XYZ file of C-alpha atoms in Angstrom:
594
model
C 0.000 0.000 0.000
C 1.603 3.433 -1.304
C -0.316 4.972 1.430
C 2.194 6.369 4.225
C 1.409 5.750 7.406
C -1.117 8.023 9.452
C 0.483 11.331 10.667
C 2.506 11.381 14.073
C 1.130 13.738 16.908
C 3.129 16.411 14.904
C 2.426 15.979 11.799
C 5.565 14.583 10.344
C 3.599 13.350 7.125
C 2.996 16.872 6.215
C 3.978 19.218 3.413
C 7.078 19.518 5.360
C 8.190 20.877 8.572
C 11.253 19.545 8.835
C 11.161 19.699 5.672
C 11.502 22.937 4.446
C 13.280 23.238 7.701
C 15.598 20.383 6.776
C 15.641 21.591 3.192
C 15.490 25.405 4.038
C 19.155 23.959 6.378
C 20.410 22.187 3.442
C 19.238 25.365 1.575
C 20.422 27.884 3.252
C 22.712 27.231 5.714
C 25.953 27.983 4.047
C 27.711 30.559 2.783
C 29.647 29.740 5.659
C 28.735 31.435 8.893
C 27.393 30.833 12.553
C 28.150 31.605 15.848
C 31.277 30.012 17.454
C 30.907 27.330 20.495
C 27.495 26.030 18.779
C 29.105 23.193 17.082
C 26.353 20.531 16.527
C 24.805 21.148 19.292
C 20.979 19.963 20.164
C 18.301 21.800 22.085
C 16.648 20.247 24.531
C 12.935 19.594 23.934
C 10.423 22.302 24.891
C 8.188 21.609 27.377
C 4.423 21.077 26.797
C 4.539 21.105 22.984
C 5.047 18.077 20.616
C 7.484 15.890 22.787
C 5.499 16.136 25.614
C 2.462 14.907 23.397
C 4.479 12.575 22.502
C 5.940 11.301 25.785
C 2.149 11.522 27.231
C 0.806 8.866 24.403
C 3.588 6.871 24.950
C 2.551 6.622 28.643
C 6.001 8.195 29.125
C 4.260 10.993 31.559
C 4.221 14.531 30.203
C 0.845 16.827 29.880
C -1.382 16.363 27.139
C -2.194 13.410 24.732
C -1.135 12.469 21.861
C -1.813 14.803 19.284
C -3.097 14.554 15.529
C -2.195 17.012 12.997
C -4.143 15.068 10.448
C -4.917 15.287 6.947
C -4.625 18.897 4.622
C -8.026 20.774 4.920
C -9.033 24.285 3.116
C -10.842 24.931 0.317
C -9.270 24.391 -3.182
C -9.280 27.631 -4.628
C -5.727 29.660 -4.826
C -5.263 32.950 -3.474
C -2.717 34.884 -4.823
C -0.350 36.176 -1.304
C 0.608 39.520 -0.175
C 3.972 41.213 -1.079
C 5.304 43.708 1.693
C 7.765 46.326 0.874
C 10.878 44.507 0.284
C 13.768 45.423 2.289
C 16.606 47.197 1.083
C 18.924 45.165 -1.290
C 22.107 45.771 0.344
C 23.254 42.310 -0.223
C 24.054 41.360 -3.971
C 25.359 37.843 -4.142
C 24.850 34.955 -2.069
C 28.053 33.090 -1.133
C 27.402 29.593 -1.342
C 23.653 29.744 0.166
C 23.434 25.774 0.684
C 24.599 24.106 3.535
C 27.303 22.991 1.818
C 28.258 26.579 1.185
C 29.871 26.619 4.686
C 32.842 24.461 3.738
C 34.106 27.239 1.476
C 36.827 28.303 3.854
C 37.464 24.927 5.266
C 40.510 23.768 3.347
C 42.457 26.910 5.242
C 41.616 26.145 8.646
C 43.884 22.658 8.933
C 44.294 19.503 7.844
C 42.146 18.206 11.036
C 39.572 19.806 11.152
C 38.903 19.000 7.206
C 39.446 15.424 7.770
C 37.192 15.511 10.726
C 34.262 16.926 8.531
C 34.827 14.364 5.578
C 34.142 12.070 8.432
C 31.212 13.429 9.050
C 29.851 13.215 5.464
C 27.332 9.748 4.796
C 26.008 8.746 1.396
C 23.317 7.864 -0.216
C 24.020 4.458 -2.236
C 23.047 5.386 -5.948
C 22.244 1.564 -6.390
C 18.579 2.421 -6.017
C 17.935 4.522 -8.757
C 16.225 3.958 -11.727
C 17.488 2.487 -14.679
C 14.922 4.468 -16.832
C 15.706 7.858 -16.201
C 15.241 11.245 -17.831
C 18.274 12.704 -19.891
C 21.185 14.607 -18.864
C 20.862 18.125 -19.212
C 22.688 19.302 -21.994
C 25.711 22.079 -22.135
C 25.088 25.433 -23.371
C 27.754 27.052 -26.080
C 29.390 28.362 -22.815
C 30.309 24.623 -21.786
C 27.875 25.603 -18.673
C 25.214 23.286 -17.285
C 22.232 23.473 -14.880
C 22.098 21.342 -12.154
C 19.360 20.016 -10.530
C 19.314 19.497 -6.817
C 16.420 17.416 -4.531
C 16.440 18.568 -1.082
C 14.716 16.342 1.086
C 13.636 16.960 5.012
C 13.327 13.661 7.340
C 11.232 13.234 10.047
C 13.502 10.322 11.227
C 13.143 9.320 14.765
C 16.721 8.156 14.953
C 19.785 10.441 16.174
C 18.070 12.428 19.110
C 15.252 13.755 16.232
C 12.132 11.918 18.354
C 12.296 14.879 20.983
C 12.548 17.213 18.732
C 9.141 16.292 16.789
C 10.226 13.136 14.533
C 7.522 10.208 13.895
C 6.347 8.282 16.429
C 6.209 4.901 14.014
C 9.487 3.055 12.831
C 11.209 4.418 9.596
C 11.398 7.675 8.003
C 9.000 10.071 6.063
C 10.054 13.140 3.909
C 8.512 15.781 5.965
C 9.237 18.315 3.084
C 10.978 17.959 -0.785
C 12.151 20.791 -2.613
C 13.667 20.524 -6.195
C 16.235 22.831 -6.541
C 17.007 24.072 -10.097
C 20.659 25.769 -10.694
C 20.366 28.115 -13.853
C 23.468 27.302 -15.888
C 24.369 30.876 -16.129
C 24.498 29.844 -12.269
C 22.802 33.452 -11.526
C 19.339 32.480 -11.301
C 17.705 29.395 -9.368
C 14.297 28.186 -8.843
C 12.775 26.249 -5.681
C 10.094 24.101 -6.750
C 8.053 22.413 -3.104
C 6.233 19.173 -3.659
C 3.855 19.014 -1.301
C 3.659 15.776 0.522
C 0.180 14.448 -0.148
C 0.140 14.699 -3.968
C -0.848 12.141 -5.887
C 1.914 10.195 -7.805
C 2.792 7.419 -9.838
C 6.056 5.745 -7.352
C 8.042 3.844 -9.841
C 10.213 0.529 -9.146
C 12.133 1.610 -6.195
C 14.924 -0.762 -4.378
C 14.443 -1.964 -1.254
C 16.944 -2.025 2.136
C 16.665 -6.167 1.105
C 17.475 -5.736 -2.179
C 14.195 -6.274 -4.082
C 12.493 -3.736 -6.268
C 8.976 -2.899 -5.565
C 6.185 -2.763 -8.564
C 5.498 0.514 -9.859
C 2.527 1.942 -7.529
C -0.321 4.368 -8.776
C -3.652 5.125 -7.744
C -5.791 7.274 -5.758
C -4.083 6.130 -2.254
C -0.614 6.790 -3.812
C 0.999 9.907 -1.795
C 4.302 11.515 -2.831
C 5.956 11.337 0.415
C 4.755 7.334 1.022
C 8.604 7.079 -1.724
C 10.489 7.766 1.070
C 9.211 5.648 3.498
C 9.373 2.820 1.096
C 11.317 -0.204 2.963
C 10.831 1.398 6.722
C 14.572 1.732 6.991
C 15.387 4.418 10.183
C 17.477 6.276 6.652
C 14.637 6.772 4.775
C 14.416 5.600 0.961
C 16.019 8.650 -0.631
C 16.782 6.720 -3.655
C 12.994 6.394 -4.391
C 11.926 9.822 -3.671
C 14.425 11.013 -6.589
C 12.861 8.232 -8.607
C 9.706 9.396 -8.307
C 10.143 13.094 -8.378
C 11.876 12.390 -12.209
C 9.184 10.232 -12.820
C 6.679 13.314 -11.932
C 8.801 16.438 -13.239
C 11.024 14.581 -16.504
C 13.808 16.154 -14.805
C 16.781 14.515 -14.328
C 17.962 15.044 -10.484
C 21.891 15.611 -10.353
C 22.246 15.330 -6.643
C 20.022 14.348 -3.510
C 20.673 15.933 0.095
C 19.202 14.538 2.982
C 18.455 16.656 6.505
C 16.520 15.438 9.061
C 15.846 17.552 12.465
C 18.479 17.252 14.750
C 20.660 18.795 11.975
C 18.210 21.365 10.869
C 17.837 22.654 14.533
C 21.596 22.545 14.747
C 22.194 24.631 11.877
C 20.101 27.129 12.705
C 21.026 27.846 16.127
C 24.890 27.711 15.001
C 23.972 30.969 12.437
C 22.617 32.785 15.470
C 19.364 31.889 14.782
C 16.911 33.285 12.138
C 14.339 36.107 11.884
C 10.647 35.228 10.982
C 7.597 36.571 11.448
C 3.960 35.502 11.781
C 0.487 37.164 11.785
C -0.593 35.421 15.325
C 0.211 34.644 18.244
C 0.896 30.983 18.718
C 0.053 28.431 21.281
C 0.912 25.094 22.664
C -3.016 23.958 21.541
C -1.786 24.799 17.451
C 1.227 23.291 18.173
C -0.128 19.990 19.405
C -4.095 20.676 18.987
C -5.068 17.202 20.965
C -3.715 18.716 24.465
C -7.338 20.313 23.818
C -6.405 23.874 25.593
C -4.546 26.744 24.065
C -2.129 26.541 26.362
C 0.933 28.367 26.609
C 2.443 31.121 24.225
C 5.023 29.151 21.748
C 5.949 31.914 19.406
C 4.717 35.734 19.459
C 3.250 37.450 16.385
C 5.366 39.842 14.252
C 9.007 39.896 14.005
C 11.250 37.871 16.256
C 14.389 35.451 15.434
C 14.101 31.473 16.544
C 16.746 28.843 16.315
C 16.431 24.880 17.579
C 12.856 23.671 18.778
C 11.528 27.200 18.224
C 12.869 26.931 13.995
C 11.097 23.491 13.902
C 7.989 25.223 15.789
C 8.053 27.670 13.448
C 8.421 25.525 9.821
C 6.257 22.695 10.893
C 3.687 24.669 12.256
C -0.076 24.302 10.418
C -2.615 25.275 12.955
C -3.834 28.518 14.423
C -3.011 30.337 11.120
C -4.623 30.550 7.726
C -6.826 27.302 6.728
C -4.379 24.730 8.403
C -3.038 23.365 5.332
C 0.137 22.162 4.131
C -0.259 24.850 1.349
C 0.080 27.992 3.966
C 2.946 26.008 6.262
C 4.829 25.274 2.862
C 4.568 29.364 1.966
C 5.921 29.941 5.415
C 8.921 27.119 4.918
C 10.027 29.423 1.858
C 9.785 32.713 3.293
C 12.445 30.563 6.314
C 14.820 29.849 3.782
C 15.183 33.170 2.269
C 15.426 34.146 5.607
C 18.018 31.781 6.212
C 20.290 32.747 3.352
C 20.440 36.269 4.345
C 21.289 35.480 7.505
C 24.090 33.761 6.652
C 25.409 36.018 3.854
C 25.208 39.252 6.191
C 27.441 36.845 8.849
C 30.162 36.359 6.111
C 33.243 34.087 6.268
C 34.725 34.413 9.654
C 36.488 31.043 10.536
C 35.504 31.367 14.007
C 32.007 31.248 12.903
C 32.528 29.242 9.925
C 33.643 26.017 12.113
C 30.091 24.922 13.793
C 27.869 25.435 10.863
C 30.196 23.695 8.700
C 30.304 21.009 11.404
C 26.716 20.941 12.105
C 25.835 20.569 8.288
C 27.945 17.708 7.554
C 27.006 15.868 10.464
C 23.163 16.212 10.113
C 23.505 15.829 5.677
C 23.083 12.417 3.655
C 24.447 13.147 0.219
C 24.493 11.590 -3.138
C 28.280 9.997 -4.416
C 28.885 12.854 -6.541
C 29.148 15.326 -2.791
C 30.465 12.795 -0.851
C 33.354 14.656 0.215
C 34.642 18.442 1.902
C 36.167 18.984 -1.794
C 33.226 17.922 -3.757
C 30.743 19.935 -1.586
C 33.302 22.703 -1.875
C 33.734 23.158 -5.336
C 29.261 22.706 -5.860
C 29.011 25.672 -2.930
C 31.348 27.744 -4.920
C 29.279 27.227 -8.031
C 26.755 29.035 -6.639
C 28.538 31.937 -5.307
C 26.565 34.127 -8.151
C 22.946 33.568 -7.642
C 21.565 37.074 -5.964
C 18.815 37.014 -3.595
C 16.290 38.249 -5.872
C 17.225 35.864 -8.596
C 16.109 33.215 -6.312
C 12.918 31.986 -6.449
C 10.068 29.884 -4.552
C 7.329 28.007 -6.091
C 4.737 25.630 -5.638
C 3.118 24.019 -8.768
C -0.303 24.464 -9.527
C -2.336 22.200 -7.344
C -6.088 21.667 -6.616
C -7.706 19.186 -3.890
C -8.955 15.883 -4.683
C -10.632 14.661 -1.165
C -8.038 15.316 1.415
C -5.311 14.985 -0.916
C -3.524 16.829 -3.957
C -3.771 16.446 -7.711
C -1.411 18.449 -9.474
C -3.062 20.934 -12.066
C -2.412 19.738 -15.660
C -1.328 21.485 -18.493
C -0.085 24.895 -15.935
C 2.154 22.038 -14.159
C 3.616 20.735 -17.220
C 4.527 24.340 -18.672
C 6.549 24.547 -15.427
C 8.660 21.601 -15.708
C 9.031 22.225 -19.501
C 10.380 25.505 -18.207
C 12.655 24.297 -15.847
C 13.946 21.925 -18.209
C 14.258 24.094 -21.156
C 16.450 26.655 -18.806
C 13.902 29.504 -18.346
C 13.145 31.368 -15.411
C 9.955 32.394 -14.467
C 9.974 35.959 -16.583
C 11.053 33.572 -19.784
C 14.590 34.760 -20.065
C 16.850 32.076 -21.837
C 19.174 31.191 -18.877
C 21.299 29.070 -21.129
C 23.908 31.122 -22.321
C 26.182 34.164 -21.001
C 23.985 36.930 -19.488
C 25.358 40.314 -18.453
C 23.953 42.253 -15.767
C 23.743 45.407 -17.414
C 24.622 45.613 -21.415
C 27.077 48.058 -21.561
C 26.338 51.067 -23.720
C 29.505 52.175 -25.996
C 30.440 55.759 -26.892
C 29.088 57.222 -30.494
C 32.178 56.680 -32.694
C 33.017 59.673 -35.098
C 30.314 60.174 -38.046
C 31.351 57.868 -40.701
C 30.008 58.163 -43.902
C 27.863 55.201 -44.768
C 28.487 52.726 -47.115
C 27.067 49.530 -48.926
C 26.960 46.352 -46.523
C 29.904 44.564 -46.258
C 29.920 40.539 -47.858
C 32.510 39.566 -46.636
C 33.542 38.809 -42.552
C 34.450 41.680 -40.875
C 38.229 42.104 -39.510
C 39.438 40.963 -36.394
C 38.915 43.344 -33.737
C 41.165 44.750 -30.841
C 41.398 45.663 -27.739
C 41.234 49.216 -28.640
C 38.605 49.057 -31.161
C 35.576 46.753 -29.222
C 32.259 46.501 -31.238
C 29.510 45.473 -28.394
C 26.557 43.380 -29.635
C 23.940 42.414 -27.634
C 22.025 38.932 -28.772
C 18.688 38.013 -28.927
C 16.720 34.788 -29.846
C 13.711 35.430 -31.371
C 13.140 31.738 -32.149
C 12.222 28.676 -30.102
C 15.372 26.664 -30.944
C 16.798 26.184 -27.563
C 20.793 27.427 -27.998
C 20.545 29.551 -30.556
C 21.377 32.507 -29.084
C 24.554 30.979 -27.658
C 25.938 29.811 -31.106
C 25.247 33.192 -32.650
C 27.584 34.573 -29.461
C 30.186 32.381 -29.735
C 29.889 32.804 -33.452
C 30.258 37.052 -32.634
C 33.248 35.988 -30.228
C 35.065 34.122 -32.784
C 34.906 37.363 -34.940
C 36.556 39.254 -31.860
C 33.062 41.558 -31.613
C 32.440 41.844 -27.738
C 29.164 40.480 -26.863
C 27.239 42.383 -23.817
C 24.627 39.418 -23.404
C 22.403 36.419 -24.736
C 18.753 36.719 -24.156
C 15.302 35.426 -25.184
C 13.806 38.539 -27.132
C 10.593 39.195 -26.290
C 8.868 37.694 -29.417
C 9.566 34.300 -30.703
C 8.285 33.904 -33.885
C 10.594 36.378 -35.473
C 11.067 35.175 -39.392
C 14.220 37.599 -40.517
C 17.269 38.115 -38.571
C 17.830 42.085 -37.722
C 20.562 43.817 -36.769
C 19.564 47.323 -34.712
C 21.553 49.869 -34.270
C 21.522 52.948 -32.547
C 23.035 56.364 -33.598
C 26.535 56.797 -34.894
C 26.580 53.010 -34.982
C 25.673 51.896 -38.619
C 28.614 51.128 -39.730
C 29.626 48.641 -36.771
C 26.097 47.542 -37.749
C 26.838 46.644 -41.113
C 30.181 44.172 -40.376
C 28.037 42.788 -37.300
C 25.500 42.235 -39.983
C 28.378 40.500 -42.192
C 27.976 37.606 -40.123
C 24.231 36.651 -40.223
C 23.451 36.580 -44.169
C 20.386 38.310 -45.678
C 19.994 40.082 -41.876
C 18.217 43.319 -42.442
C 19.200 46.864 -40.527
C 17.303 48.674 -38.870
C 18.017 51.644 -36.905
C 15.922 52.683 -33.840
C 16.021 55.250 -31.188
C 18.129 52.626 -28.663
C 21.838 53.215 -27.832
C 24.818 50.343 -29.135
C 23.909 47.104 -31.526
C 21.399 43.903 -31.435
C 21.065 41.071 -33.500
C 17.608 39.713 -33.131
C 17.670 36.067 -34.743
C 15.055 34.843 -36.848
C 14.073 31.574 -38.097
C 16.532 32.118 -41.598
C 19.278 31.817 -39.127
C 18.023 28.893 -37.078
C 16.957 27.343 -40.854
C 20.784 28.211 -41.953
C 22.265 26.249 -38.479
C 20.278 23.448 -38.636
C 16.870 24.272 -36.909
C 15.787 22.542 -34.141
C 18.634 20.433 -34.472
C 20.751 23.419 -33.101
C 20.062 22.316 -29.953
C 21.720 19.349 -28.733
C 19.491 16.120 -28.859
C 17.177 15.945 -25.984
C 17.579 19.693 -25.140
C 13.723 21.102 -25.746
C 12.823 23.959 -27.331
C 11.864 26.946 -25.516
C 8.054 26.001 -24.237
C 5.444 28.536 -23.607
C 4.682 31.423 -21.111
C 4.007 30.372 -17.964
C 0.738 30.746 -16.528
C -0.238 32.947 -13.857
C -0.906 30.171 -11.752
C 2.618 29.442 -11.422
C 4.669 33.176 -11.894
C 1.725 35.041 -9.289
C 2.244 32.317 -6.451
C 6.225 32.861 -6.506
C 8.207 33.942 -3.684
C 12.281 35.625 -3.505
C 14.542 35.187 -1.596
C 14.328 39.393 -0.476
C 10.323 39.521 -0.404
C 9.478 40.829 2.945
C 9.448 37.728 5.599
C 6.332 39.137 6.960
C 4.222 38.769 3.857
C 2.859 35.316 1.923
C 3.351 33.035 5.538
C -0.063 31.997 5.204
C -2.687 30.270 3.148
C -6.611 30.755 2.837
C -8.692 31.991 5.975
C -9.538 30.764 9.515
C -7.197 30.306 12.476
């Protein structure tokens, strides 16, 4: 039965707590900060809340019973959330905003210490994935890839996490899953949270005694039942990325496991985090079977948590909004954004570096391609460009079917086309080189004009530059990127490679700006039968159009099993998403009541 087990007294089957807490500490809990003397440190339980539930129905003493935070309830219909003023963005580039990101610094501090924290590092075995599984992404002109990350959050009882909320039963659930795509201009990124109760086809998935399991579908089949497949204490993280490619067509590059006693070390050894919530809470929304409010758990408004009081706050679904994994997921995201900036405006002090970097490796499960400091290193650096706007939050377009979640079909499929065909969420063409801000050269001298060049322009030098900018106006995937290299080759300097804002452009155009026709014309020498037009803008643009996508081979440009570029997305998807520097006070909550 693909069913996972009934929900703990906390909820640990839910949308996530841990979950975006474990994922929002894999997320966000390095660029390599935290307070010194934390190490891995645990918190001891808080009294009256979940362990003490938990103790009570375990006849373990304690007040209260055993509570149920049941099944996702709330009406179906979305409701766009709130934006607050954003805060000022005083911090430009996240330093390696994953857990792994604290390690940066670590080869410095002594051969120890590094040796110590490999130690710490355990793997996933990659014998349990699929056999059948989607493509590889494919390289952009640039040599760059995306990468695809799956952060999962377990609600594991073992290693101290049953005090701090894990599941009462044997095994392991995945409180919360995030897929994590990595642009590969590795400046923009997308979060993408499954919620736990959608329905899913589970493929074959290996078992801790070596069998494979039939491929499970059906009305009863929950996404977060993968993980639990097998009971093992580890959870079956092997599965969950088979069934999240399965679901998305995406091919996941690497899986990291957290589960809570890491997540609640990670966050106390960055100081803790800010959040913010629109109520008070209570020990009663906490643990609504001790049947009293009880006492105050966490204030409303602004105030920083860390340990029991992070988990409190991420697994929290009661008392605010409709009570649905929907509104705790919303509040999950707005904790990991929270989280990165935390740790960026720390920076990378070794005396603070030390216990996050210890606390992360102890508390992370990784795939065999992270498995060591270096590894996890050199993937944190990666990222070292994404800023915090560029980061995003979703959830895919969802509607209720009973208690459960179907996932909304065709808006869901436009967003994993997306994701695979490198777009972000306001269709730019992450694929290729993007600059920040195409730089806008001086007029050159009048020169008098003269009938286009046919031949390739000469080299150009240093002292002469010619800046294009580039723009696909086709949807062959890539395009854009062979027409830069293509300007490269010729020595022309090219300012950036973007998606233009039409598609179905049939002529290629070269635009220039004043004073810059005759650059114009031997840009134009490279892209035969382009036409020029001139127009009010400063500096040059080649627009491509389907001649030069016919003339380099079509769709065929692309690289086989790259897609083309796929459709706008709908509103359903680009209204719903979060960044990393919306306010923390606004979109924590979902539909009405509490």
């Amino acid at each position: 039965m693909a069913r996972p087990r009934s929900e703990d007294p906390t909820g640990s089957a839910g949308s996530g707590a841990s979950g975006s807490g474990s994922a929002d500490g894999a997320a966000a809990g390095g660029s390599g900060t935290g307070t010194a003397g934390t190490g891995g440190s645990i918190p001891a339980p808080r009294t009256g809340g979940r362990a003490e539930a938990r103790r009570a129905a375990q006849g373990k003493g304690g007040r209260g019973g055993a509570g149920g935070d049941g099944g996702s309830a709330g009406s179906g219909h979305r409701k766009a959330g709130g934006r607050g003023k954003k805060p000022e963005r005083n911090m430009k580039k996240i330093v390696g905003w994953t857990a792994v990101g604290a390690l940066v610094l670590i080869a410095g501090t002594g051969g120890a210490i590094y040796f110590k924290l490999n130690g710490n590092i355990k793997t996933i075995d990659s014998d349990g994935l699929s056999k059948d599984r989607p493509p590889e992404s494919a390289a952009d002109a640039n040599g760059n890839k995306p990468v695809n990350i799956l952060l999962i959050g377990s609600d594991s009882r073992g290693a101290g996490n049953s005090d701090l909320g894990g599941g009462d039963a044997e095994g392991a659930r995945s409180d919360t899953t995030i897929l994590l795509h990595v642009y590969a201009d590795h400046k923009n990124a997308i979060g993408v949270s499954i919620p736990r109760n959608t329905l899913v086809t589970i493929p074959p998935c290996k078992l801790p005694n070596g069998k494979w399991t039939k491929e499970q579908k059906g009305k009863d089949v929950l996404f977060n039942a993968a993980f639990s497949q097998g009971d093992s204490s580890e959870g079956n993280a092997a599965c969950t990325q088979n069934t999240v490619e399965k679901l998305t067509g995406i091919r996941v590059d690497h899986t990291l496991v957290v589960d809570f006693s890491g997540f609640a070390a990670m966050t106390k050894a960055v100081g803790g985090v800010e959040v913010c919530l629109p109520k008070v809470i209570y020990e009663g929304d906490i643990n609504p079977n001790l049947q009293k409010r009880g006492a105050q758990v966490l204030p409303a408004g602004r105030q920083k948590v860390e340990g029991q009081k992070a988990l409190d706050y991420v697994r929290l679904r009661h008392g605010i909004g409709d009570g649905s994994d929907i509104g705790r997921m919303k509040r999950q995201q707005a904790f990991m954004s929270s989280m990165i900036s935390t740790v960026k405006k720390k920076g990378l002090e070794p005396t603070t570096l030390l216990p996050l970097a210890d606390a992360a490796t102890k508390s992370l499960r990784v795939d065999e391609g992270l498995n060591s400091v270096d590894k996890l290193m050199s993937f944190a650096l990666s990222l070292k460009n994404i800023d915090l706007h560029d980061l995003k939050f979703v959830t895919p377009p969802w509607r209720y079917s009973d208690a459960n979640l179907d996932l909304v079909k065709p808006d869901v499929d436009k967003l994993w086309e997306a994701i695979k065909a490198d777009r972000t969420l306001d269709g730019k063409d992450a694929t290729g080189e993007q600059a920040a801000a195409p730089e806008t050269p001086a007029a050159p001298a009048a020169t008098p004009e003269a009938p286009p060049t046919t031949t390739a322009p000469p080299a150009r030098t240093a002292a002469t530059p010619i800046r294009v900018a580039v723009y696909n106006g086709t949807t062959v995937n890539g395009l854009g990127a062979k027409a830069g290299d293509a300007l490269k080759a010729a020595q022309f300097t090219v300012t950036g490679v973007n998606q233009a804002k039409s598609t179905n452009k049939l002529t290629t155009t070269v635009e220039y700006g004043a004073g810059q026709k005759a650059n114009a014309e031997k840009v134009a020498a490279l892209f035969p039968g382009a036409t020029l037009t001139s127009t009010t803008a400063a500096g040059i643009s080649v627009v491509l159009g389907k001649d030069y996508a016919d003339a380099n081979g079509g769709a065929s440009t692309a690289a086989p099993g790259t897609p083309v570029a796929p459709a706008p997305l709908p509103s359903s998807v680009t209204e719903e998403a979060r960044s990393a520097d919306d306010d923390i006070c606004a979109n924590t909550s979902y539909g009405s009541g509490g």
